[in-house]
Amino acid sequence: KHDFLFNLTAYCEQLIMRNVLRWEDLCIVVFDEAHHCTKSHPFNKLLEKNHLTIPEPERPKILGLTASPAGKKTFAITVTMLQNLMTSMGGAKIGVTRDNQADLKR
């Protein structure tokens, strides 16, 4: 699955570079395994080069999905990681499914 996401991201970037696809013409972009949208990950590069360079009203909506948004060694490191992730995704907000709220609070 990981290689597929890398390849799909590279394919999307190639379409944009060749002017076959314009980022601002997309309505919504879905990132599965969104916790990877950090540092030099292809998801993050795609967001940096395209999403964050377009004025907010013209940007597509981003939906980042992850089953593992936390799990760092300490609460403080987890909070910092989530803040960095939200910044990388263009000022994202976190939504929690009701079924898992008790688990996430723990």
CSV table of N, CA and C in Angstrom, one decimal:
chain,number,residue,atom,x,y,z
A,1,LYS,N,0.8,-1.2,0.0
A,1,LYS,CA,0.0,0.0,0.0
A,1,LYS,C,0.9,1.2,0.0
A,2,HIS,N,2.0,1.2,0.7
A,2,HIS,CA,2.8,2.4,0.9
A,2,HIS,C,3.4,2.8,-0.5
A,3,ASP,N,3.9,1.8,-1.3
A,3,ASP,CA,4.5,2.0,-2.6
A,3,ASP,C,3.4,2.6,-3.5
A,4,PHE,N,2.2,2.1,-3.4
A,4,PHE,CA,1.1,2.6,-4.3
A,4,PHE,C,0.8,4.1,-4.0
A,5,LEU,N,0.9,4.5,-2.7
A,5,LEU,CA,0.6,5.9,-2.4
A,5,LEU,C,1.8,6.8,-2.9
A,6,PHE,N,3.0,6.3,-2.8
A,6,PHE,CA,4.1,7.0,-3.4
A,6,PHE,C,3.9,7.2,-4.9
A,7,ASN,N,3.6,6.1,-5.6
A,7,ASN,CA,3.4,6.1,-7.0
A,7,ASN,C,2.3,7.0,-7.5
A,8,LEU,N,1.2,6.9,-6.8
A,8,LEU,CA,0.0,7.8,-7.1
A,8,LEU,C,0.3,9.3,-6.9
A,9,THR,N,1.0,9.6,-5.8
A,9,THR,CA,1.4,10.9,-5.6
A,9,THR,C,2.4,11.4,-6.7
A,10,ALA,N,3.3,10.6,-7.1
A,10,ALA,CA,4.2,11.0,-8.1
A,10,ALA,C,3.5,11.2,-9.5
A,11,TYR,N,2.5,10.3,-9.7
A,11,TYR,CA,1.7,10.4,-10.9
A,11,TYR,C,0.9,11.7,-11.0
A,12,CYS,N,0.3,12.1,-9.8
A,12,CYS,CA,-0.4,13.3,-9.7
A,12,CYS,C,0.5,14.5,-10.0
A,13,GLU,N,1.7,14.5,-9.4
A,13,GLU,CA,2.6,15.6,-9.5
A,13,GLU,C,3.0,15.7,-11.0
A,14,GLN,N,3.2,14.6,-11.7
A,14,GLN,CA,3.6,14.6,-13.1
A,14,GLN,C,2.5,15.3,-13.9
A,15,LEU,N,1.2,14.9,-13.6
A,15,LEU,CA,0.1,15.5,-14.4
A,15,LEU,C,0.0,17.0,-14.2
A,16,ILE,N,0.3,17.5,-12.9
A,16,ILE,CA,0.3,18.9,-12.7
A,16,ILE,C,1.5,19.6,-13.4
A,17,MET,N,2.7,19.0,-13.4
A,17,MET,CA,3.9,19.6,-14.0
A,17,MET,C,3.7,19.7,-15.5
A,18,ARG,N,2.9,18.7,-16.1
A,18,ARG,CA,2.7,18.8,-17.6
A,18,ARG,C,1.4,19.6,-17.9
A,19,ASN,N,0.8,20.2,-17.0
A,19,ASN,CA,-0.4,21.0,-17.2
A,19,ASN,C,-1.6,20.3,-17.7
A,20,VAL,N,-1.6,19.0,-17.4
A,20,VAL,CA,-2.7,18.1,-17.7
A,20,VAL,C,-3.8,18.3,-16.6
A,21,LEU,N,-3.3,18.6,-15.4
A,21,LEU,CA,-4.2,18.7,-14.2
A,21,LEU,C,-3.8,20.0,-13.5
A,22,ARG,N,-4.7,20.8,-13.1
A,22,ARG,CA,-4.5,21.9,-12.2
A,22,ARG,C,-5.0,21.7,-10.8
A,23,TRP,N,-4.2,21.9,-9.9
A,23,TRP,CA,-4.5,21.6,-8.5
A,23,TRP,C,-5.8,22.4,-8.1
A,24,GLU,N,-5.9,23.6,-8.5
A,24,GLU,CA,-7.1,24.4,-8.1
A,24,GLU,C,-8.4,24.0,-8.8
A,25,ASP,N,-8.3,23.1,-9.8
A,25,ASP,CA,-9.5,22.6,-10.4
A,25,ASP,C,-10.1,21.4,-9.7
A,26,LEU,N,-9.3,20.9,-8.7
A,26,LEU,CA,-9.8,19.8,-7.9
A,26,LEU,C,-10.8,20.3,-6.8
A,27,CYS,N,-11.8,19.5,-6.5
A,27,CYS,CA,-12.7,19.9,-5.4
A,27,CYS,C,-12.3,19.4,-4.1
A,28,ILE,N,-11.8,18.1,-4.1
A,28,ILE,CA,-11.4,17.5,-2.8
A,28,ILE,C,-10.2,16.6,-3.1
A,29,VAL,N,-9.2,16.6,-2.2
A,29,VAL,CA,-8.1,15.6,-2.3
A,29,VAL,C,-8.1,14.8,-1.1
A,30,VAL,N,-8.1,13.5,-1.2
A,30,VAL,CA,-8.1,12.6,-0.1
A,30,VAL,C,-6.7,12.0,0.1
A,31,PHE,N,-6.2,12.1,1.3
A,31,PHE,CA,-4.9,11.5,1.6
A,31,PHE,C,-5.2,10.4,2.6
A,32,ASP,N,-5.0,9.2,2.2
A,32,ASP,CA,-5.1,8.1,3.2
A,32,ASP,C,-3.7,8.0,3.8
A,33,GLU,N,-3.7,7.6,5.1
A,33,GLU,CA,-2.4,7.5,5.8
A,33,GLU,C,-1.8,8.9,6.0
A,34,ALA,N,-2.7,9.9,6.3
A,34,ALA,CA,-2.3,11.3,6.3
A,34,ALA,C,-1.3,11.6,7.3
A,35,HIS,N,-1.1,10.7,8.3
A,35,HIS,CA,0.0,11.0,9.3
A,35,HIS,C,1.4,11.1,8.7
A,36,HIS,N,1.5,10.7,7.4
A,36,HIS,CA,2.8,10.7,6.7
A,36,HIS,C,3.0,12.1,6.1
A,37,CYS,N,2.1,13.0,6.1
A,37,CYS,CA,2.2,14.3,5.5
A,37,CYS,C,3.2,15.2,6.3
A,38,THR,N,4.4,14.8,6.4
A,38,THR,CA,5.4,15.6,7.1
A,38,THR,C,6.7,15.5,6.4
A,39,LYS,N,7.5,16.5,6.7
A,39,LYS,CA,8.9,16.6,6.2
A,39,LYS,C,9.0,16.3,4.7
A,40,SER,N,9.7,15.4,4.2
A,40,SER,CA,10.0,15.2,2.8
A,40,SER,C,9.1,14.1,2.2
A,41,HIS,N,8.1,13.7,2.9
A,41,HIS,CA,7.1,12.7,2.3
A,41,HIS,C,6.5,13.3,1.0
A,42,PRO,N,6.3,12.5,0.0
A,42,PRO,CA,5.6,12.9,-1.2
A,42,PRO,C,4.3,13.6,-1.0
A,43,PHE,N,3.5,13.2,0.0
A,43,PHE,CA,2.2,13.9,0.2
A,43,PHE,C,2.5,15.4,0.6
A,44,ASN,N,3.5,15.5,1.5
A,44,ASN,CA,3.8,16.9,2.0
A,44,ASN,C,4.4,17.7,0.9
A,45,LYS,N,5.3,17.1,0.0
A,45,LYS,CA,5.8,17.9,-1.1
A,45,LYS,C,4.7,18.3,-2.1
A,46,LEU,N,3.7,17.5,-2.3
A,46,LEU,CA,2.6,17.8,-3.2
A,46,LEU,C,1.8,19.0,-2.6
A,47,LEU,N,1.6,19.0,-1.3
A,47,LEU,CA,0.9,20.1,-0.6
A,47,LEU,C,1.7,21.3,-0.6
A,48,GLU,N,3.0,21.3,-0.4
A,48,GLU,CA,3.9,22.4,-0.4
A,48,GLU,C,3.9,23.1,-1.7
A,49,LYS,N,4.1,22.3,-2.8
A,49,LYS,CA,4.3,22.9,-4.1
A,49,LYS,C,3.0,23.4,-4.7
A,50,ASN,N,1.8,22.8,-4.3
A,50,ASN,CA,0.6,23.1,-5.0
A,50,ASN,C,-0.4,23.7,-4.1
A,51,HIS,N,-0.8,23.0,-3.0
A,51,HIS,CA,-1.9,23.5,-2.2
A,51,HIS,C,-1.6,24.8,-1.5
A,52,LEU,N,-0.4,24.9,-0.8
A,52,LEU,CA,-0.1,26.1,0.0
A,52,LEU,C,0.3,27.3,-0.8
A,53,THR,N,0.4,27.1,-2.2
A,53,THR,CA,0.8,28.2,-3.0
A,53,THR,C,-0.4,28.9,-3.6
A,54,ILE,N,-1.6,28.4,-3.4
A,54,ILE,CA,-2.8,28.9,-4.0
A,54,ILE,C,-3.6,29.6,-2.9
A,55,PRO,N,-4.2,30.7,-3.2
A,55,PRO,CA,-5.0,31.4,-2.1
A,55,PRO,C,-6.1,30.5,-1.6
A,56,GLU,N,-6.4,30.6,-0.3
A,56,GLU,CA,-7.3,29.6,0.3
A,56,GLU,C,-8.7,29.4,-0.4
A,57,PRO,N,-9.3,30.5,-0.8
A,57,PRO,CA,-10.7,30.2,-1.4
A,57,PRO,C,-10.6,29.4,-2.7
A,58,GLU,N,-9.4,29.3,-3.4
A,58,GLU,CA,-9.3,28.6,-4.6
A,58,GLU,C,-8.8,27.2,-4.4
A,59,ARG,N,-8.3,26.8,-3.2
A,59,ARG,CA,-7.8,25.5,-2.9
A,59,ARG,C,-8.9,24.5,-2.8
A,60,PRO,N,-8.5,23.2,-3.3
A,60,PRO,CA,-9.5,22.1,-3.0
A,60,PRO,C,-9.5,21.8,-1.5
A,61,LYS,N,-10.5,21.2,-1.1
A,61,LYS,CA,-10.6,20.7,0.3
A,61,LYS,C,-9.7,19.5,0.4
A,62,ILE,N,-9.1,19.4,1.6
A,62,ILE,CA,-8.2,18.2,1.9
A,62,ILE,C,-8.9,17.4,3.0
A,63,LEU,N,-9.0,16.1,2.7
A,63,LEU,CA,-9.5,15.2,3.7
A,63,LEU,C,-8.3,14.2,4.0
A,64,GLY,N,-7.8,14.3,5.2
A,64,GLY,CA,-6.7,13.4,5.5
A,64,GLY,C,-7.3,12.3,6.5
A,65,LEU,N,-7.0,11.1,6.1
A,65,LEU,CA,-7.5,9.9,6.9
A,65,LEU,C,-6.3,9.2,7.5
A,66,THR,N,-6.5,8.8,8.8
A,66,THR,CA,-5.5,8.1,9.4
A,66,THR,C,-6.1,7.3,10.6
A,67,ALA,N,-5.6,6.1,10.8
A,67,ALA,CA,-6.1,5.3,11.9
A,67,ALA,C,-5.1,5.5,13.1
A,68,SER,N,-4.0,6.1,12.9
A,68,SER,CA,-3.0,6.2,13.9
A,68,SER,C,-2.4,7.7,14.0
A,69,PRO,N,-3.3,8.6,14.5
A,69,PRO,CA,-2.8,10.0,14.6
A,69,PRO,C,-1.9,10.3,15.8
A,70,ALA,N,-1.7,9.3,16.6
A,70,ALA,CA,-0.9,9.6,17.8
A,70,ALA,C,0.0,8.4,18.1
A,71,GLY,N,0.4,8.2,19.3
A,71,GLY,CA,1.3,7.1,19.6
A,71,GLY,C,2.8,7.4,19.7
A,72,LYS,N,3.1,8.7,19.9
A,72,LYS,CA,4.5,9.0,20.2
A,72,LYS,C,4.8,8.7,21.7
A,73,LYS,N,6.0,8.9,22.1
A,73,LYS,CA,6.5,8.4,23.4
A,73,LYS,C,5.8,9.2,24.5
A,74,THR,N,5.6,10.5,24.3
A,74,THR,CA,5.0,11.3,25.4
A,74,THR,C,3.8,12.1,24.8
A,75,PHE,N,2.9,12.6,25.7
A,75,PHE,CA,1.8,13.4,25.2
A,75,PHE,C,2.3,14.7,24.5
A,76,ALA,N,3.3,15.3,25.1
A,76,ALA,CA,3.8,16.6,24.5
A,76,ALA,C,4.4,16.4,23.1
A,77,ILE,N,5.1,15.3,22.9
A,77,ILE,CA,5.6,15.0,21.5
A,77,ILE,C,4.5,14.7,20.6
A,78,THR,N,3.4,14.0,21.1
A,78,THR,CA,2.3,13.7,20.2
A,78,THR,C,1.6,15.0,19.8
A,79,VAL,N,1.4,15.9,20.7
A,79,VAL,CA,0.7,17.2,20.4
A,79,VAL,C,1.6,18.0,19.4
A,80,THR,N,2.8,18.0,19.6
A,80,THR,CA,3.7,18.7,18.6
A,80,THR,C,3.6,18.1,17.2
A,81,MET,N,3.6,16.7,17.2
A,81,MET,CA,3.5,16.0,15.9
A,81,MET,C,2.2,16.4,15.2
A,82,LEU,N,1.1,16.4,16.0
A,82,LEU,CA,-0.2,16.7,15.4
A,82,LEU,C,-0.3,18.1,14.9
A,83,GLN,N,0.3,19.0,15.7
A,83,GLN,CA,0.4,20.4,15.3
A,83,GLN,C,1.1,20.6,14.0
A,84,ASN,N,2.3,20.0,13.9
A,84,ASN,CA,3.1,20.0,12.6
A,84,ASN,C,2.3,19.4,11.5
A,85,LEU,N,1.7,18.3,11.7
A,85,LEU,CA,0.9,17.7,10.7
A,85,LEU,C,-0.3,18.6,10.2
A,86,MET,N,-0.9,19.2,11.1
A,86,MET,CA,-2.0,20.1,10.7
A,86,MET,C,-1.5,21.3,9.9
A,87,THR,N,-0.4,21.8,10.3
A,87,THR,CA,0.3,22.9,9.6
A,87,THR,C,0.6,22.5,8.2
A,88,SER,N,1.2,21.3,8.0
A,88,SER,CA,1.6,20.8,6.7
A,88,SER,C,0.4,20.6,5.8
A,89,MET,N,-0.7,20.3,6.4
A,89,MET,CA,-1.9,20.1,5.6
A,89,MET,C,-2.7,21.4,5.4
A,90,GLY,N,-2.1,22.6,5.6
A,90,GLY,CA,-2.7,23.8,5.3
A,90,GLY,C,-3.7,24.3,6.4
A,91,GLY,N,-3.3,24.1,7.6
A,91,GLY,CA,-4.2,24.6,8.7
A,91,GLY,C,-5.4,23.7,8.9
A,92,ALA,N,-5.2,22.4,8.9
A,92,ALA,CA,-6.2,21.4,9.0
A,92,ALA,C,-6.8,21.4,10.4
A,93,LYS,N,-8.0,20.8,10.5
A,93,LYS,CA,-8.7,20.6,11.8
A,93,LYS,C,-8.8,19.1,12.0
A,94,ILE,N,-8.9,18.7,13.2
A,94,ILE,CA,-9.0,17.2,13.5
A,94,ILE,C,-10.4,16.9,13.8
A,95,GLY,N,-11.0,15.9,13.2
A,95,GLY,CA,-12.3,15.4,13.5
A,95,GLY,C,-12.2,14.0,14.0
A,96,VAL,N,-12.9,13.6,15.0
A,96,VAL,CA,-12.8,12.3,15.6
A,96,VAL,C,-14.1,11.6,15.4
A,97,THR,N,-14.0,10.4,15.0
A,97,THR,CA,-15.3,9.6,14.9
A,97,THR,C,-15.8,9.3,16.3
A,98,ARG,N,-17.1,9.3,16.5
A,98,ARG,CA,-17.7,9.1,17.8
A,98,ARG,C,-17.4,7.7,18.3
A,99,ASP,N,-17.3,6.7,17.5
A,99,ASP,CA,-17.1,5.4,17.9
A,99,ASP,C,-15.8,5.2,18.6
A,100,ASN,N,-14.8,6.0,18.4
A,100,ASN,CA,-13.4,5.8,18.9
A,100,ASN,C,-13.0,6.9,19.9
A,101,GLN,N,-14.0,7.8,20.3
A,101,GLN,CA,-13.6,8.9,21.2
A,101,GLN,C,-13.0,8.4,22.5
A,102,ALA,N,-13.6,7.4,23.1
A,102,ALA,CA,-13.1,6.9,24.4
A,102,ALA,C,-11.7,6.3,24.3
A,103,ASP,N,-11.4,5.6,23.2
A,103,ASP,CA,-10.0,5.1,23.0
A,103,ASP,C,-9.1,6.2,22.8
A,104,LEU,N,-9.4,7.3,22.0
A,104,LEU,CA,-8.5,8.4,21.8
A,104,LEU,C,-8.3,9.2,23.0
A,105,LYS,N,-9.3,9.4,23.9
A,105,LYS,CA,-9.1,10.1,25.1
A,105,LYS,C,-8.1,9.4,26.1
A,106,ARG,N,-8.1,8.0,26.0
A,106,ARG,CA,-7.2,7.2,26.8
A,106,ARG,C,-5.8,7.5,26.3
